Short mmCIF file of C-alpha atoms and ligand atoms in Angstrom, two decimals:
data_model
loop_
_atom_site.label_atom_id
_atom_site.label_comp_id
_atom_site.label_asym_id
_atom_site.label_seq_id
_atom_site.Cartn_x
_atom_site.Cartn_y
_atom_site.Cartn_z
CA UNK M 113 122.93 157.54 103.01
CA UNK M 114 123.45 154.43 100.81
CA UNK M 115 121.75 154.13 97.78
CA UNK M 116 121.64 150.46 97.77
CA UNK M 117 118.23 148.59 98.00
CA UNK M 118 118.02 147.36 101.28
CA UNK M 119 116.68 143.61 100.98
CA UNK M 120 114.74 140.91 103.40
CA UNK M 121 114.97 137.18 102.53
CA UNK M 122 112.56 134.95 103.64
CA UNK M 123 113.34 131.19 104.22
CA UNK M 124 117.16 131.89 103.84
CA UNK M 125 117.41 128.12 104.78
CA UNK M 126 116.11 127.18 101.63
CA UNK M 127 117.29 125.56 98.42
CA UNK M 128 116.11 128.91 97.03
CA UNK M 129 116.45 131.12 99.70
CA UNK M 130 120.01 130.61 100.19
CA UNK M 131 120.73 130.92 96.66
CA UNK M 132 119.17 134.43 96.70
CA UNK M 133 120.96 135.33 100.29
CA UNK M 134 123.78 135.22 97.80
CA UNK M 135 122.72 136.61 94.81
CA UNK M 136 121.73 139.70 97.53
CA UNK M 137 125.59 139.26 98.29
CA UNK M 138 127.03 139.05 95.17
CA UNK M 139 125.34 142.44 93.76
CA UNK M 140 126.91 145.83 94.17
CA UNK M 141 123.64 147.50 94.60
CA UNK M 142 122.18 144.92 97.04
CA UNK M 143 122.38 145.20 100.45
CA UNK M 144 120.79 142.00 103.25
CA UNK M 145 119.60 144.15 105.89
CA UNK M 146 118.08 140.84 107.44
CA UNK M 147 116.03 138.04 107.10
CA UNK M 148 113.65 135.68 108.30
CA UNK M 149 113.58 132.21 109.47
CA UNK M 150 111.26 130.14 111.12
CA UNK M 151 114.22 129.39 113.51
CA UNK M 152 117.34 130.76 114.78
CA UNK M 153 115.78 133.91 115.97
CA UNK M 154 118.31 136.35 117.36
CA UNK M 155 121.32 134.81 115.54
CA UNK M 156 123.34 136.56 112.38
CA UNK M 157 123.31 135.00 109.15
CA UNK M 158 127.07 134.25 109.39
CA UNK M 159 125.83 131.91 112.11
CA UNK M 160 123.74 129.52 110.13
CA UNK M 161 125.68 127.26 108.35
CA UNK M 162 126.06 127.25 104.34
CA UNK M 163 125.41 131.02 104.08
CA UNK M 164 127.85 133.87 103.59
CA UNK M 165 129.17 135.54 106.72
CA UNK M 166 127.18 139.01 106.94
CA UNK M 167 126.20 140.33 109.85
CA UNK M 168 122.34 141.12 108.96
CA UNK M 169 120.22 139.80 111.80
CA UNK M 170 118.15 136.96 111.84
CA UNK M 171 114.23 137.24 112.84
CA UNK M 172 111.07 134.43 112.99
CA UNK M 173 109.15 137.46 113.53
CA UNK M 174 108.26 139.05 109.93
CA UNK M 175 106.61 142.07 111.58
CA UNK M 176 108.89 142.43 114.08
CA UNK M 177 111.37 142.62 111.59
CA UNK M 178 109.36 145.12 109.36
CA UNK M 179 109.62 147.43 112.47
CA UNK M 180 113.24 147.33 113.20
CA UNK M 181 114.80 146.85 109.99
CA UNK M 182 114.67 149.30 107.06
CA UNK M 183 113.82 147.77 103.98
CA UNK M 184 112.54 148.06 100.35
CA UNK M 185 112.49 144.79 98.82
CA UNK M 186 110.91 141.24 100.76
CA UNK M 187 111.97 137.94 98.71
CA UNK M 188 109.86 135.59 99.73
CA UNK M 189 110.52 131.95 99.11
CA UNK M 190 108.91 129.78 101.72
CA UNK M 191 105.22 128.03 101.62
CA UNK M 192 101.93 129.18 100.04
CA UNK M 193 100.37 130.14 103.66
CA UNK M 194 103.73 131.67 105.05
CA UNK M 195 104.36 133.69 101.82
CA UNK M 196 101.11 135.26 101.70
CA UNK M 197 101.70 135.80 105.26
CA UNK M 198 104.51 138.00 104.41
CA UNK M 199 103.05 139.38 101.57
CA UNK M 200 100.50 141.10 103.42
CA UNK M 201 103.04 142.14 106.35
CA UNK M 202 105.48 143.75 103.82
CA UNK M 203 102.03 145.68 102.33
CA UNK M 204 101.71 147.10 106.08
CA UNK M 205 105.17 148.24 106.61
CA UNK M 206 105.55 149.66 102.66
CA UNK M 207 107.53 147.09 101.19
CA UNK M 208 107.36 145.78 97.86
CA UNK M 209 107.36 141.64 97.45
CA UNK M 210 109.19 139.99 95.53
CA UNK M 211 107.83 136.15 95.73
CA UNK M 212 108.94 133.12 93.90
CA UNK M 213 106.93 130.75 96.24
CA UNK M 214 104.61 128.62 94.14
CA UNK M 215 100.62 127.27 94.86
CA UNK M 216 99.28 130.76 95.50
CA UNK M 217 95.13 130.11 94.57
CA UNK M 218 93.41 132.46 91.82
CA UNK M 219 91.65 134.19 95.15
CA UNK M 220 95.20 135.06 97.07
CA UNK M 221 96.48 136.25 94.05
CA UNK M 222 93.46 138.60 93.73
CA UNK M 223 93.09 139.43 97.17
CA UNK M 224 97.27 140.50 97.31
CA UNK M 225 96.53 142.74 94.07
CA UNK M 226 94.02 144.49 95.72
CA UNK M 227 95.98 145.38 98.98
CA UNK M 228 98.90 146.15 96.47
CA UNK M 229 96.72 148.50 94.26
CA UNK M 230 94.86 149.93 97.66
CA UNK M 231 98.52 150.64 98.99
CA UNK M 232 99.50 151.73 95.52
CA UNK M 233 103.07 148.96 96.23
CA UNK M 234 104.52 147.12 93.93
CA UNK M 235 104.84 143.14 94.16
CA UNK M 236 105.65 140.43 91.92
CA UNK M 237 104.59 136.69 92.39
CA UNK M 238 106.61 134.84 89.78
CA UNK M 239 105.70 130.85 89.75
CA UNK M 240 109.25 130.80 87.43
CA UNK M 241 112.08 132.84 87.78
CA UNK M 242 114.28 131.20 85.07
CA UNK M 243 114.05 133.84 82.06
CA UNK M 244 114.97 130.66 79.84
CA UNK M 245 111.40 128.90 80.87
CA UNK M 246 109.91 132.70 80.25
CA UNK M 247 110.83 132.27 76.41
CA UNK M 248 109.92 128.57 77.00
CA UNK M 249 105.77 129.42 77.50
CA UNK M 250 106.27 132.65 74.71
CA UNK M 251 107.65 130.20 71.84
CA UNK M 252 104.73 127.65 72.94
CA UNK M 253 102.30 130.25 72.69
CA UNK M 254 103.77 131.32 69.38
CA UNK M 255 103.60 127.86 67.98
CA UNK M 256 99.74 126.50 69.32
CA UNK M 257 98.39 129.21 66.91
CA UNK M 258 99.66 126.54 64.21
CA UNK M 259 99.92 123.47 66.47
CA UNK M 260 96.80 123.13 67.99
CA UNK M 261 97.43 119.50 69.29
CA UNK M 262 99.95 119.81 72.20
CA UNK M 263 100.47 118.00 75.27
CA UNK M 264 103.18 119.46 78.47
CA UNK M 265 105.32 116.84 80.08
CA UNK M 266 107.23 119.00 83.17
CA UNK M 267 109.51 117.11 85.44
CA UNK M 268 110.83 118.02 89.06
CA UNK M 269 112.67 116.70 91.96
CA UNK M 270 110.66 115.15 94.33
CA UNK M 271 110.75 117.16 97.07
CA UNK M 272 107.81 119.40 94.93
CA UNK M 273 104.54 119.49 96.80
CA UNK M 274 102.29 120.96 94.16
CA UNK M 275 101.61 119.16 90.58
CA UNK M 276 101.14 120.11 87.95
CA UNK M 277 103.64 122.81 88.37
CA UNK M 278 102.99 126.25 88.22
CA UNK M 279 104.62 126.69 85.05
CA UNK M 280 102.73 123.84 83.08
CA UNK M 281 99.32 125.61 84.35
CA UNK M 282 100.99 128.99 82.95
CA UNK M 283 101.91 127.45 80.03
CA UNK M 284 98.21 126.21 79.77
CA UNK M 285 96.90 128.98 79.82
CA UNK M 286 98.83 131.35 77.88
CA UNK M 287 98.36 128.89 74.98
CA UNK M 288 94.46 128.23 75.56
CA UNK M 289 94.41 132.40 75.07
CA UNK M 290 95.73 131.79 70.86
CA UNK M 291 94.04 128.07 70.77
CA UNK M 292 90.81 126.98 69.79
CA UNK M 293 89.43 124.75 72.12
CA UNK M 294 89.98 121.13 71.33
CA UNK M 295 89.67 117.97 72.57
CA UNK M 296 92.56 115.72 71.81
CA UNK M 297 93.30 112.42 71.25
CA UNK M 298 90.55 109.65 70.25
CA UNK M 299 87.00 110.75 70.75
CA UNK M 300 86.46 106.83 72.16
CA UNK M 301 89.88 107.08 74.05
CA UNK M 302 90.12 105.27 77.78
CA UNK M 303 92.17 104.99 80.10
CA UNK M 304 92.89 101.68 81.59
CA UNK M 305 94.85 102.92 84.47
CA UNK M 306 93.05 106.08 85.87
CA UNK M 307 95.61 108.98 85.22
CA UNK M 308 97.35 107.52 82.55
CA UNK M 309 96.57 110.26 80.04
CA UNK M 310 97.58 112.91 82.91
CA UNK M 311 95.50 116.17 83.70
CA UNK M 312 93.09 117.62 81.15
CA UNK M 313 93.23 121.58 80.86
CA UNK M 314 90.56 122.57 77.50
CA UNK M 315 91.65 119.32 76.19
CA UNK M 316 95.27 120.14 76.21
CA UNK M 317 97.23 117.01 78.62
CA UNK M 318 99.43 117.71 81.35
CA UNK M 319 102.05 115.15 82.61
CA UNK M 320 104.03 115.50 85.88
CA UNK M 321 107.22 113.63 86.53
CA UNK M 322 108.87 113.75 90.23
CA UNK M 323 112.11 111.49 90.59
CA UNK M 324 114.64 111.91 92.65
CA UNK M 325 117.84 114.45 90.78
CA UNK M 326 115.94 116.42 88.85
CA UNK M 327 115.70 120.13 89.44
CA UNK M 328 112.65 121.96 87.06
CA UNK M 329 112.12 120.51 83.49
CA UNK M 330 109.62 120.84 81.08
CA UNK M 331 108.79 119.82 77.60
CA UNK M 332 105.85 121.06 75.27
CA UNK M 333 105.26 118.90 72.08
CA UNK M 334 103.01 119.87 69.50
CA UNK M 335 101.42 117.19 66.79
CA UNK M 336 100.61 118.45 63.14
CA UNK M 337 100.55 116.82 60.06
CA UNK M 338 103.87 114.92 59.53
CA UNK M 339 105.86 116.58 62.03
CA UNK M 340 106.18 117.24 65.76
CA UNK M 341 107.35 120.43 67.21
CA UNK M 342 109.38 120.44 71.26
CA UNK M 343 110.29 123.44 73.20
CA UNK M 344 112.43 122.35 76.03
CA UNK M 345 113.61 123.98 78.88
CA UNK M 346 115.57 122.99 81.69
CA UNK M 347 116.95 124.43 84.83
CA UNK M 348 119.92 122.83 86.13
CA UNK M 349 120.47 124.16 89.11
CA UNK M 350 119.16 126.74 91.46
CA UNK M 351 121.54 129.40 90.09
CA UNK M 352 118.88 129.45 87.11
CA UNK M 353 116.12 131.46 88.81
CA UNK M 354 118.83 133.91 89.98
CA UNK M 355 118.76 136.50 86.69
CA UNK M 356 115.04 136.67 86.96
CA UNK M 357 114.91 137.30 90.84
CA UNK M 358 117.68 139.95 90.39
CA UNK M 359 115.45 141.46 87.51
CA UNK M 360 112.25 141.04 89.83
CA UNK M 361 113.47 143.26 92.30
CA UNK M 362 115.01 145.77 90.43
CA UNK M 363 111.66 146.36 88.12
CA UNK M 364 109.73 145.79 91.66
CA UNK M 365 110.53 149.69 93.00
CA UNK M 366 110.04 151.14 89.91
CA UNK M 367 105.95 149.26 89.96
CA UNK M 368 102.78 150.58 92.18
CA UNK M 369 100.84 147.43 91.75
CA UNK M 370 100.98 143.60 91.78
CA UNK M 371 102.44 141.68 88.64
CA UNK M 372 102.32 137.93 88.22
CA UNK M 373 104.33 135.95 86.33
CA UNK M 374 108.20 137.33 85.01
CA UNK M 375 106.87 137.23 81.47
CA UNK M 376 104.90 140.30 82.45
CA UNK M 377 108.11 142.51 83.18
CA UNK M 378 110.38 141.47 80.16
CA UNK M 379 110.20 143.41 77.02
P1 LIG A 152 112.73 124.58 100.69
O1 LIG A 152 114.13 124.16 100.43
O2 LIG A 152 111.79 123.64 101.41
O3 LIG A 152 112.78 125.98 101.46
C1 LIG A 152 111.68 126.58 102.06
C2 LIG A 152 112.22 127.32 103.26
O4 LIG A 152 111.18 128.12 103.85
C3 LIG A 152 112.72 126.38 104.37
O5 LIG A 152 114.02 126.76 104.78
C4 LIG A 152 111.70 126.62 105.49
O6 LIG A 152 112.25 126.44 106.78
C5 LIG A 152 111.35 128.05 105.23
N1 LIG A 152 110.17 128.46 105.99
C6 LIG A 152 109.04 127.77 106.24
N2 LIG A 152 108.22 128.49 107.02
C7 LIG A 152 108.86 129.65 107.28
C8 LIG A 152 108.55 130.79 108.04
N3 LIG A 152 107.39 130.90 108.73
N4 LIG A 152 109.43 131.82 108.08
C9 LIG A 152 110.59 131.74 107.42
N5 LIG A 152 110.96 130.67 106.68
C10 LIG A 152 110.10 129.64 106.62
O7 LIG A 152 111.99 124.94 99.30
P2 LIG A 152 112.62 125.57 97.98
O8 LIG A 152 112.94 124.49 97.02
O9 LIG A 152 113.66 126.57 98.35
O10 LIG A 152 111.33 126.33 97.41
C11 LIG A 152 110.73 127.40 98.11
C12 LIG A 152 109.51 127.85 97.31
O11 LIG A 152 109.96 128.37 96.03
C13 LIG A 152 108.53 126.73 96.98
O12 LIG A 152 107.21 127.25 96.97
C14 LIG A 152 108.93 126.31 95.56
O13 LIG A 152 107.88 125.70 94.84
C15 LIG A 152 109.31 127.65 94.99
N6 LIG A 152 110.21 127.65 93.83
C16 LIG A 152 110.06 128.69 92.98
C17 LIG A 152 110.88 128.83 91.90
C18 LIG A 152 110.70 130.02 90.99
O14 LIG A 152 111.44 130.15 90.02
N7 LIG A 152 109.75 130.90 91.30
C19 LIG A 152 111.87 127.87 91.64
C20 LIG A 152 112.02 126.81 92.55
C21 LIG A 152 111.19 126.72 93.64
P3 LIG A 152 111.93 125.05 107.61
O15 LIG A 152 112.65 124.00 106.87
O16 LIG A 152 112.45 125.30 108.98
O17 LIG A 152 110.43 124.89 107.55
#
């Protein structure tokens, strides 16, 4: 029997999903045993066009596939409502999630830990895959405990459906945890166009940018006394997330419950 981990991609279609269709590909110790569309049931992923030619089948049905196809790992990157879906189909049939899909709510993300935990699976939701943005939101945490006054511009193409992203709101938080909370800016402040300050998260501003050629972006600049402070990350293309998603699903079988965020399985 192969030792290779036997892999499902949802939303192979994708801008994601076909870049992880082939990372799967590309690594010795993956193998695409099938994956799932929301079309082109019954085809082979050499049949849809832009993806490698493999033979794995395709399937719109994600418990269907489940119980015909063996399988360890589920990448999931498709919508909020079809991702947690899937999560809770791969939970049924004993496979661990891997999901990069973003705009997951506080409650799916608690009720998917508790399935996880009550199936004793592993999964891991991770809103950013790129291990550069990872260091991005550590180095911003590091610096808040001395730069108090700090304000996240992130910028995406504008295809993105959900803003701010889920890496600002990370960001957010993992910097409120080592920040006092602040209000910045003027205490009389206003804004004379409604928005113009961007979103307020324990006083902390959040700006989102969507134009047209940008792929994921994001800048956090800190204010102190004489000097300003940026961390800046950028992800040029797709291939970015890749590392991280390989890393994801390798740490995944090794895990018995749910993990989010990638921060959370790098040393
Ligand atoms: P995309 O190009 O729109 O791809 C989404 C794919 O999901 C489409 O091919 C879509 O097919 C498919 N899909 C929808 N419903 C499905 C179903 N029921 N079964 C199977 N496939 C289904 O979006 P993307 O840019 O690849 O992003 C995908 C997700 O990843 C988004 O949530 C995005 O925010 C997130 N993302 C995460 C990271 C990260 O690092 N974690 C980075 C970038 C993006 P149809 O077109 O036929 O509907």
């Amino acid at each position: 029997m192969s030792n290779k981990t036997r892999i499902v991609v949802a939303g192979p279609r994708g801008r994601m999903g076909s870049e992880a269709v082939n990372l799967v590909d590309r690594t010795e110790n993956f193998e695409l045993v099938a994956v799932v569309d929301s079309r082109n049931e019954g085809k082979r992923v050499k049949d849809i066009e832009g993806l490698p030619s493999l033979e794995a089948p395709v399937y719109e049905d994600i418990d269907r596939c489940f119980r015909e196809v063996e399988c360890d790992v589920l990448i999931d990157l498709t919508t909020p409502a079809v991702g947690r879906k899937h999560m809770e189909s791969a939970f049924h049939h004993g496979v661990r999630p891997v999901v990069g899909t973003t705009g997951f709510t506080d409650d799916d993300i608690a009720e998917l830990s508790s399935v996880a935990e009550e199936k004793q699976l592993g999964a891991i939701i991770a809103p950013n895959f790129a291990i550069g943005a990872v260091l991005m939101m550590k180095f911003s945490q590091m610096a808040a405990k001395y730069f108090p006054d700090v304000e996240i511009i992130e910028q995406h193409h504008d295809q993105k459906l959900d803003a701010p992203s889920g890496t600002a709101v990370k960001t957010a938080q993992m910097i409120a945890d080592v920040r006092e909370s602040k209000q910045q800016g003027h205490e009389n402040e206003k804004e004379e166009l409604k928005g113009a300050r961007g979103a307020n998260m324990d006083g902390m501003r959040i700006h989102s940018v969507r134009l047209p050629g940008l792929v994921a972006h994001q800048e956090v600049l800190f204010g102190g006394e004489g000097q300003t402070l940026k961390i800046r990350h950028d992800s040029i293309n797709r291939t970015s997330f890749m590392p991280g998603v390989k890393l994801a699903v390798e740490t995944v079988l090794k895990m018995d419950q749910l993990v989010y965020g990638l921060e959370n399985i790098m040393e």
